[in-house]
mmCIF file of C-alpha atoms and ligand atoms in Angstrom:
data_model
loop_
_atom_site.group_PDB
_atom_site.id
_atom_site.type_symbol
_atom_site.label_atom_id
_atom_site.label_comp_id
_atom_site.label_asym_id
_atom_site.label_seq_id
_atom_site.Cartn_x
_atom_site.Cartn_y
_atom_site.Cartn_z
ATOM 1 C CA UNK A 1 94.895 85.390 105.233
ATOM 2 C CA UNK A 2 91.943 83.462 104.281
ATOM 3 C CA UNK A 3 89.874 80.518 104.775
ATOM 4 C CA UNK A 4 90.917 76.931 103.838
ATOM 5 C CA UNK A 5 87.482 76.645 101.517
ATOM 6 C CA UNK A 6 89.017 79.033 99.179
ATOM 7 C CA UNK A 7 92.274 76.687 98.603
ATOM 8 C CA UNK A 8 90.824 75.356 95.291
ATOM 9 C CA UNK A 9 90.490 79.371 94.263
ATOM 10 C CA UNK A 10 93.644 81.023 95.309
ATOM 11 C CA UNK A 11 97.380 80.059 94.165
ATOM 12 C CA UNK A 12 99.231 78.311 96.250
ATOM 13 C CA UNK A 13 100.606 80.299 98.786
ATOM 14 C CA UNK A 14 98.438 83.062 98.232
ATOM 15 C CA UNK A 15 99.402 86.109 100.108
ATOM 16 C CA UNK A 16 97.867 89.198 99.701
ATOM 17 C CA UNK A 17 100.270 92.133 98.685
ATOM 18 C CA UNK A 18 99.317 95.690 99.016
ATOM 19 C CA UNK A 19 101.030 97.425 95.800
ATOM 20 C CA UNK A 20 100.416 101.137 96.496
ATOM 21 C CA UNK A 21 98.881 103.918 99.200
ATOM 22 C CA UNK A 22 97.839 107.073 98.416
ATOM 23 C CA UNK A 23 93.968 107.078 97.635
ATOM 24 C CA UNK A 24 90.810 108.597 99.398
ATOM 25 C CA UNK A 25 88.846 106.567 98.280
ATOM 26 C CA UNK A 26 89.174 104.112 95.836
ATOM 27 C CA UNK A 27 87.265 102.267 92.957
ATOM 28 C CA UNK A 28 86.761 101.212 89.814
ATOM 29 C CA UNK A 29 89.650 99.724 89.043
ATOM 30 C CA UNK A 30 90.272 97.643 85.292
ATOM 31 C CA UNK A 31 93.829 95.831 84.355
ATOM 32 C CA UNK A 32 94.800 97.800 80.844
ATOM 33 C CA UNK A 33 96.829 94.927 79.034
ATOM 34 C CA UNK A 34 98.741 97.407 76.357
ATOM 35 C CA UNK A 35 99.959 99.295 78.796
ATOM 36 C CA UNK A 36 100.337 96.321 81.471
ATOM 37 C CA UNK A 37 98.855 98.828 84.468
ATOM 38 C CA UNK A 38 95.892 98.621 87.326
ATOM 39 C CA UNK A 39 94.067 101.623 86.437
ATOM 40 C CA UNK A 40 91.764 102.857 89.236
ATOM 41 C CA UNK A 41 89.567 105.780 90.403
ATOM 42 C CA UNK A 42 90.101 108.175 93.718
ATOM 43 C CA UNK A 43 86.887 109.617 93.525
ATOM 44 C CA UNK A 44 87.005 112.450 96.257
ATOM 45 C CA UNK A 45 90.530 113.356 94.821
ATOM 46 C CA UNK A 46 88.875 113.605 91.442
ATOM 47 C CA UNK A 47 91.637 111.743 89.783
ATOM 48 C CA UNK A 48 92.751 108.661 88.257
ATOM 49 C CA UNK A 49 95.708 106.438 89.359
ATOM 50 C CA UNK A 50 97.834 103.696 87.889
ATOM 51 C CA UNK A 51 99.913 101.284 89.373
ATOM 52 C CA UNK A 52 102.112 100.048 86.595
ATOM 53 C CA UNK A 53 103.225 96.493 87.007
ATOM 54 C CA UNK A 54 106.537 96.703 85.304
ATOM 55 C CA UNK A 55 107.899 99.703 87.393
ATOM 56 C CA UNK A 56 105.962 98.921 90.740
ATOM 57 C CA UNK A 57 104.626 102.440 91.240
ATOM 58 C CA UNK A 58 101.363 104.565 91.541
ATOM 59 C CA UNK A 59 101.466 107.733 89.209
ATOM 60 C CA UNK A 60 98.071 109.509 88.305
ATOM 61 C CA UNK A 61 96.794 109.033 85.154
ATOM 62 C CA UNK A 62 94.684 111.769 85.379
ATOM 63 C CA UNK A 63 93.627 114.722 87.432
ATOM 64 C CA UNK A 64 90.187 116.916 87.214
ATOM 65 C CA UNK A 65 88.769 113.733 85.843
ATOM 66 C CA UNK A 66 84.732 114.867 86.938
ATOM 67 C CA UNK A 67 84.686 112.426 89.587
ATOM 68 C CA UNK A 68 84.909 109.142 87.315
ATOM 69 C CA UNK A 69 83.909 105.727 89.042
ATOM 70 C CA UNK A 70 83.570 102.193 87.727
ATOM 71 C CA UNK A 71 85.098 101.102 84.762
ATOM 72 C CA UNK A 72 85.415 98.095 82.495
ATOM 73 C CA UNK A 73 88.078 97.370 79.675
ATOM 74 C CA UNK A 74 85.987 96.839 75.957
ATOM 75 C CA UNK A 75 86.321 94.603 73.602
ATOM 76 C CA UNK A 76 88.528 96.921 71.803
ATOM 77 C CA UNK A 77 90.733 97.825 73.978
ATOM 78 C CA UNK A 78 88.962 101.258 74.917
ATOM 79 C CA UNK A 79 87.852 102.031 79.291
ATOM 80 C CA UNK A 80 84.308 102.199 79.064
ATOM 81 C CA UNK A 81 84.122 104.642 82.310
ATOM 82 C CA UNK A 82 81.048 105.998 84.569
ATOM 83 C CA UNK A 83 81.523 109.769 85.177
ATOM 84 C CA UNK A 84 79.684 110.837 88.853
ATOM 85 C CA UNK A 85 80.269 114.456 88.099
ATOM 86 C CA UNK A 86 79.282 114.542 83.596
ATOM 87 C CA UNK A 87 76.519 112.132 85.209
ATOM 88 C CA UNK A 88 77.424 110.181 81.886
ATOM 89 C CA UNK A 89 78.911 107.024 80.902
ATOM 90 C CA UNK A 90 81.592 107.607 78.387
ATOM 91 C CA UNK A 91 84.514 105.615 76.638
ATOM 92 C CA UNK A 92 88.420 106.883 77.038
ATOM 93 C CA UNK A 93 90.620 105.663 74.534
ATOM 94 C CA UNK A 94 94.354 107.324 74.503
ATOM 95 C CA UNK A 95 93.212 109.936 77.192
ATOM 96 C CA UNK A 96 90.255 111.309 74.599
ATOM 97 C CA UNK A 97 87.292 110.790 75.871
ATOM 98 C CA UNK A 98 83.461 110.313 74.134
ATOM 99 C CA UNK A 99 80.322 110.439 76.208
ATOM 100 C CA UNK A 100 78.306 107.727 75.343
ATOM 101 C CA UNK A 101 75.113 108.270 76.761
ATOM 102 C CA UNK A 102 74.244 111.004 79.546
ATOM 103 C CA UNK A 103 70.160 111.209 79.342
ATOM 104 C CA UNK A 104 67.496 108.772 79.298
ATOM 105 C CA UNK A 105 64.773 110.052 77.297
ATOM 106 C CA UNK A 106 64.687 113.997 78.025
ATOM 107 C CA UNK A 107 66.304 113.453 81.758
ATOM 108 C CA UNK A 108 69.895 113.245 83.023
ATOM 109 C CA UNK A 109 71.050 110.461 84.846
ATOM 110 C CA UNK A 110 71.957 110.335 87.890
ATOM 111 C CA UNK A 111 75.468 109.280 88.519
ATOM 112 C CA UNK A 112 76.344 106.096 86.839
ATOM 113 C CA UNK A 113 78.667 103.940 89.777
ATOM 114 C CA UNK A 114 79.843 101.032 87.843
ATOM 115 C CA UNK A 115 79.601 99.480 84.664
ATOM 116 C CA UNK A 116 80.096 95.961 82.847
ATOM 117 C CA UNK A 117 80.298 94.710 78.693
ATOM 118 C CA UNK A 118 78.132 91.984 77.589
ATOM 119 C CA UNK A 119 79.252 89.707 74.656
ATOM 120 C CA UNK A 120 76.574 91.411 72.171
ATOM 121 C CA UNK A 121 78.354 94.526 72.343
ATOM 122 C CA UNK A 122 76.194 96.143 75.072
ATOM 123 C CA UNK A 123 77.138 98.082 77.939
ATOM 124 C CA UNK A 124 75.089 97.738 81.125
ATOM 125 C CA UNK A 125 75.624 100.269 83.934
ATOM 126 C CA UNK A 126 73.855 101.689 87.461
ATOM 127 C CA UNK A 127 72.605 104.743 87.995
ATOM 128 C CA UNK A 128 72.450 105.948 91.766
ATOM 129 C CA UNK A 129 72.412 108.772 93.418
ATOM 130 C CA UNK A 130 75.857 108.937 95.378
ATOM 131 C CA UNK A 131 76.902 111.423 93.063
ATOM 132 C CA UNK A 132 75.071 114.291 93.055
ATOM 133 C CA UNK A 133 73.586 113.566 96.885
ATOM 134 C CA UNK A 134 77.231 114.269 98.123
ATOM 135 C CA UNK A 135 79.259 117.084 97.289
ATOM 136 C CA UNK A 136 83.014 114.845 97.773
ATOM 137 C CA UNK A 137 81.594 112.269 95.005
ATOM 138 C CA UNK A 138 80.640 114.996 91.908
ATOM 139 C CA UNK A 139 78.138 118.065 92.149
ATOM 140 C CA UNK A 140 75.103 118.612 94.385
ATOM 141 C CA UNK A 141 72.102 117.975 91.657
ATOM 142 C CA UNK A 142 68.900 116.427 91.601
ATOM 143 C CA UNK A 143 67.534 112.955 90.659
ATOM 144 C CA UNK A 144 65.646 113.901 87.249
ATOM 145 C CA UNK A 145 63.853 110.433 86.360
ATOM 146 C CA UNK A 146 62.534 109.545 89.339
ATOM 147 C CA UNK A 147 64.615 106.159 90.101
ATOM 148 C CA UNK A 148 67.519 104.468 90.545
ATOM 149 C CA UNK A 149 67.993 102.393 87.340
ATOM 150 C CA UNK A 150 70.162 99.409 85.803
ATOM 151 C CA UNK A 151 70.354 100.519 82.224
ATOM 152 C CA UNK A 152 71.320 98.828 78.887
ATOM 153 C CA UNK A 153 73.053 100.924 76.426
ATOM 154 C CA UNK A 154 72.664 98.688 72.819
ATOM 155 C CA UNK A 155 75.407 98.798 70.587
ATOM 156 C CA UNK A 156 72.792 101.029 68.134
ATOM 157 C CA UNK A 157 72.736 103.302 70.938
ATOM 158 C CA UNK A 158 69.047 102.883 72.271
ATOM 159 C CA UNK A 159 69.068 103.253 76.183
ATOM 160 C CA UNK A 160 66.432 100.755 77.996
ATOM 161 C CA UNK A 161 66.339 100.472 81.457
ATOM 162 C CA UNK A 162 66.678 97.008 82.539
ATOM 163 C CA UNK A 163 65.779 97.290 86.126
ATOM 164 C CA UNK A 164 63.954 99.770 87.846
ATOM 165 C CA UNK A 165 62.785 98.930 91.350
ATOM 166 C CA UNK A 166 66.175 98.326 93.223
ATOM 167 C CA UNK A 167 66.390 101.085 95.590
ATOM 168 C CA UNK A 168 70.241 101.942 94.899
ATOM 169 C CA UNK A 169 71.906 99.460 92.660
ATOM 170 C CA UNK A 170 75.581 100.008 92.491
ATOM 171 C CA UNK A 171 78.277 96.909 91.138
ATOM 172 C CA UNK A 172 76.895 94.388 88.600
ATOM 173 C CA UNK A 173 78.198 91.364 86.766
ATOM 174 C CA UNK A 174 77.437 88.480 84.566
ATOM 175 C CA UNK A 175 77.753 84.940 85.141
ATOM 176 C CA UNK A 176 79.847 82.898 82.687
ATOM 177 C CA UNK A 177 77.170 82.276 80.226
ATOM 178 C CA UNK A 178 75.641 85.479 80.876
ATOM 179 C CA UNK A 179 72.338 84.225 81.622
ATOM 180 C CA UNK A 180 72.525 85.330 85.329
ATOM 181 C CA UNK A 181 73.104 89.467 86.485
ATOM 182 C CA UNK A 182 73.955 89.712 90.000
ATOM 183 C CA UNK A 183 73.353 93.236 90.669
ATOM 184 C CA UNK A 184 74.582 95.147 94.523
ATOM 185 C CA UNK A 185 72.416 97.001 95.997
ATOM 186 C CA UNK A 186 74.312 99.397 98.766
ATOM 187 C CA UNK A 187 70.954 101.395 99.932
ATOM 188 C CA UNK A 188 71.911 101.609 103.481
ATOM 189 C CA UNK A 189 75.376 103.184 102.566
ATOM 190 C CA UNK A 190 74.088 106.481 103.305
ATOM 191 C CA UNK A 191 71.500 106.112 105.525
ATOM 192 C CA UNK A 192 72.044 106.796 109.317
ATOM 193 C CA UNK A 193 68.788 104.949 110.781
ATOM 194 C CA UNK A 194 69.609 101.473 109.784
ATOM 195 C CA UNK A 195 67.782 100.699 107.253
ATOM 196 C CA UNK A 196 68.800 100.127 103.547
ATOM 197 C CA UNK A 197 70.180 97.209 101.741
ATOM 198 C CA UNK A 198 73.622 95.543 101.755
ATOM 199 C CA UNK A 199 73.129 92.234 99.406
ATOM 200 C CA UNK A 200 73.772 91.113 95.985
ATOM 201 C CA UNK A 201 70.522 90.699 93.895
ATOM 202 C CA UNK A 202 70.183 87.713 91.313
ATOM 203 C CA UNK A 203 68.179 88.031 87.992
ATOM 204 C CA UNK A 204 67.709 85.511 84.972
ATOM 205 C CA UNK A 205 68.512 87.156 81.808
ATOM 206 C CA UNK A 206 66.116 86.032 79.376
ATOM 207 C CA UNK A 207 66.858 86.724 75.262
ATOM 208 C CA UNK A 208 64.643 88.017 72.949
ATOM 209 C CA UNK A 209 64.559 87.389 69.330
ATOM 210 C CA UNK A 210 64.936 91.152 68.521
ATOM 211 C CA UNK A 211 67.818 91.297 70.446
ATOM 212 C CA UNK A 212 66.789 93.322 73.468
ATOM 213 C CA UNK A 213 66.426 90.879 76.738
ATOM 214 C CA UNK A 214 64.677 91.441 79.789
ATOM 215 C CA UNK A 215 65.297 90.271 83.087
ATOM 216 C CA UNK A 216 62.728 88.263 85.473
ATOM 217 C CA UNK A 217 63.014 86.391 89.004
ATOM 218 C CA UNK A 218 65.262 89.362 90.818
ATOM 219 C CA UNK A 219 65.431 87.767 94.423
ATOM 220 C CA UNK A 220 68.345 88.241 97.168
ATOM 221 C CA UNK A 221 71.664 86.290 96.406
ATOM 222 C CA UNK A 222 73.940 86.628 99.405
ATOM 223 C CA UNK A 223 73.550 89.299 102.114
ATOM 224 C CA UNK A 224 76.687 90.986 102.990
ATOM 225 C CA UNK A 225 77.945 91.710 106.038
ATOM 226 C CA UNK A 226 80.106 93.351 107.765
ATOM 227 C CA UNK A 227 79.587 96.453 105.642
ATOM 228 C CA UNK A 228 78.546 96.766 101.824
ATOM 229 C CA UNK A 229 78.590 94.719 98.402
ATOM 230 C CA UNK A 230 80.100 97.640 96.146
ATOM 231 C CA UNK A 231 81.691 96.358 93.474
ATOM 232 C CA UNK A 232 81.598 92.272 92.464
ATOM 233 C CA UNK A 233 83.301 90.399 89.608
ATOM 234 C CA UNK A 234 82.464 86.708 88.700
ATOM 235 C CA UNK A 235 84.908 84.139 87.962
ATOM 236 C CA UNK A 236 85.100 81.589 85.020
ATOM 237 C CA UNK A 237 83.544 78.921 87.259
ATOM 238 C CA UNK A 238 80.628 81.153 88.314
ATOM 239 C CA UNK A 239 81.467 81.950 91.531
ATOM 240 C CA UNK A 240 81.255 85.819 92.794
ATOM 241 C CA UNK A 241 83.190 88.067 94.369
ATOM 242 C CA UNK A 242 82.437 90.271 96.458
ATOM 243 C CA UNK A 243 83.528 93.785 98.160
ATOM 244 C CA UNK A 244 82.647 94.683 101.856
ATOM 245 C CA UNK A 245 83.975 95.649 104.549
ATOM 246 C CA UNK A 246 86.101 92.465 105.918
ATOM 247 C CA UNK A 247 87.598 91.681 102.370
ATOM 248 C CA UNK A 248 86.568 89.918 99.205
ATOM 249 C CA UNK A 249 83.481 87.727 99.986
ATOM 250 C CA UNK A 250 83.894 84.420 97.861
ATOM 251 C CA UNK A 251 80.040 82.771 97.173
ATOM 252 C CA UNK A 252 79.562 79.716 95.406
ATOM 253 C CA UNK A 253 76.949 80.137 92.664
ATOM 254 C CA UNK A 254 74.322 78.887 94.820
ATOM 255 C CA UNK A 255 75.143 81.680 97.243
ATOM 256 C CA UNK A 256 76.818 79.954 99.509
ATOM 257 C CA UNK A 257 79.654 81.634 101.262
ATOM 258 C CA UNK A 258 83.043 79.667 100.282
ATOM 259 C CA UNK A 259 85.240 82.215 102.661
ATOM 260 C CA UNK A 260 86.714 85.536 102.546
ATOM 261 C CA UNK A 261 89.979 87.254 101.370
ATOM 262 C CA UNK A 262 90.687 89.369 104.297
ATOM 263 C CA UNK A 263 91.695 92.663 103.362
ATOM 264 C CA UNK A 264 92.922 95.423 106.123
ATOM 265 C CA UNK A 265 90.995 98.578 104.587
ATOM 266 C CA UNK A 266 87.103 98.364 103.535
ATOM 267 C CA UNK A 267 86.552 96.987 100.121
ATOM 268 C CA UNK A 268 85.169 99.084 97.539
ATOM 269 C CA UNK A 269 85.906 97.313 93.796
ATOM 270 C CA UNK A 270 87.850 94.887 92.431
ATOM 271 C CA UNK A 271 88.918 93.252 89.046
ATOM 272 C CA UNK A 272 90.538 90.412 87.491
ATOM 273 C CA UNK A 273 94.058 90.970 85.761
ATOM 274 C CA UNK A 274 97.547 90.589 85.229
ATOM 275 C CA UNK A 275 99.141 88.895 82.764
ATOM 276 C CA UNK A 276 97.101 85.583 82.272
ATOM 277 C CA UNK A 277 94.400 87.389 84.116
ATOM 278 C CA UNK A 278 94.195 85.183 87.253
ATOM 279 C CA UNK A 279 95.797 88.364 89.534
ATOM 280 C CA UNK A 280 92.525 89.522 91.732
ATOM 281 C CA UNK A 281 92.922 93.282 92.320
ATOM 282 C CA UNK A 282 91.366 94.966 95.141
ATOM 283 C CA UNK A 283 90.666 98.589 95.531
ATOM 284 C CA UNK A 284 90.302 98.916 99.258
ATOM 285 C CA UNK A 285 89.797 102.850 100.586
ATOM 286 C CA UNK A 286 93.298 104.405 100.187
ATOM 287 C CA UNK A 287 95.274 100.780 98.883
ATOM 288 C CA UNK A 288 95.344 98.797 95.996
ATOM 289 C CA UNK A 289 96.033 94.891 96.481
ATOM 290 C CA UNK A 290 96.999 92.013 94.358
ATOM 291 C CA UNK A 291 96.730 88.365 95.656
ATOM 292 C CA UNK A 292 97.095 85.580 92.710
ATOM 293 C CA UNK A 293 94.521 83.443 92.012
ATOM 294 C CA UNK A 294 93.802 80.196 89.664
ATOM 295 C CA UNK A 295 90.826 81.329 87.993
ATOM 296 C CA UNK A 296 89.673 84.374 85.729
ATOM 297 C CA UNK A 297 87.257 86.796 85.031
ATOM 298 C CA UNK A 298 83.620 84.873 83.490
ATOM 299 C CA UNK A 299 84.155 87.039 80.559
ATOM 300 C CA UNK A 300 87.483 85.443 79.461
ATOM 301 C CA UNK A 301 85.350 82.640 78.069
ATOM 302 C CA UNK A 302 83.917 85.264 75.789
ATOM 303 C CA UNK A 303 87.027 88.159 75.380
ATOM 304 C CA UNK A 304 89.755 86.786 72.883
HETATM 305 MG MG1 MG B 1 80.509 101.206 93.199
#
């Protein structure tokens, strides 16, 4: 089930569970306390599904949903979601939804993947192309910017992109005290001649009196393998998890590699939940998966 080095991380007598079946691919998934369920995306089936922990079963939430992708739970209680085929991140509340921002500067973006909340109220989010490069993941379209970018959308609505020479950034998430933004980068998920990236970038996040920070000393954090670092979280102690295609990759915050969660499908996303937030969920292809855990998400030190 998994390695002895992640005994200090996982309950005891971990085992992992798969809860529900039925996805093409899956992704994006956020635990949604009010209504106690796993919500998650199946982006070729242009839907939305949610496991419900009190009844045990998979239902969709929502169908012609524009190809929706990562999502994060706000402060508030709203799903801040990324939207492959509205090429917009927007904010769902009660089933209504609100596109937040769609355009940087006079261009669209591309197809925001995944998404995370920062403490100041911003909302930081990738912007490759896997959306409008293949017709199963949105609509056929073309890049308009001329990149790939990590953006920051401030709470005052200004759009400022925070990183702009990873070749295909796709999960992100911020270490404890959110100085540190690990940020995947899944360039050789298309690509047939073996090049690309498959490794979890590292930047310092440094703060700036006017409120806007940059970020400075990007360099390669782990390198995953077999397969891709989609989605990641980042426990409460710093250490990060990652998707790919053996399970959840567990790396110290040094970047060393503490052991994996084997999973049976290919790992796309996964999320911190439950009810005291120590259940790991993990998207993988067509299954969602729970195995308990003793730690939390890094933002619980933050979230109320
Ligand atoms: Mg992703």
């Amino acid at each position: 089930m998994a390695t002895s080095a992640l005994a200090d991380i996982l309950a005891p007598g971990a085992q992992l569970e798969r809860l529900a079946t039925g996805a093409t691919w899956g992704e994006g998934p956020a635990w949604i306390p009010d209504s106690r369920t796993l919500r998650f995306s199946d982006i070729p089936g242009n839907r939305i599904l949610q496991w419900s922990a009190d009844t045990g079963e998979l239902t969709v939430y929502q169908d012609d949903v524009e190809f929706s992708n990562g999502r994060i739970l706000a402060p508030d209680g709203s799903v801040i979601q990324c939207s492959h085929g509205r090429r917009a991140i927007e904010r769902e509340r009660d089933g209504a939804l609100e596109t937040l921002v769609d355009r940087f500067g006079d261009h669209r973006l591309n197809s925001p993947n995944d998404v995370t909340v920062h403490s100041d109220g911003s909302i930081w989010f990738t912007d490759p192309p896997y959306g409008i490069l293949q017709a199963h993941e949105g609509h056929l379209g073309t890049p308009e910017y001329g990149g790939n970018f990590v953006f920051r959308l401030a709470p005052n609505g200004t759009l400022t992109a925070v990183i702009t020479d990873m070749e295909e950034p796709n999960g992100l998430a911020f270490s404890p005290d959110e100085r540190t933004l690990y940020v995947t980068d899944t360039s050789a998920a298309l690509r047939t001649d073996g090049t690309g990236h498959h490794h979890i970038m590292k930047f310092d996040v440094v703060a700036h009196p006017d409120g806007q920070p940059t970020l400075t000393g990007g360099h390669v954090f782990a390198e995953i393998s077999p397969g891709l670092a989609d989605g990641i979280r980042v426990d409460e102690d710093g250490r990060v998890f990652s998707s790919s295609a053996s399970g959840v990759q567990v790396f110290s915050p040094d970047g060393e590699l503490l052991g994996v969660i084997e999973v049976p499908e290919k790992v796309g996303n996964l999320t911190f939940g439950g009810e005291k937030g120590t259940d790991l969920f993990i998207v993988a292809t067509t299954s969602l998966y729970r195995i308990p855990t003793r730690v939390r998400d890094a933002s619980s030190r933050w979230r109320s």
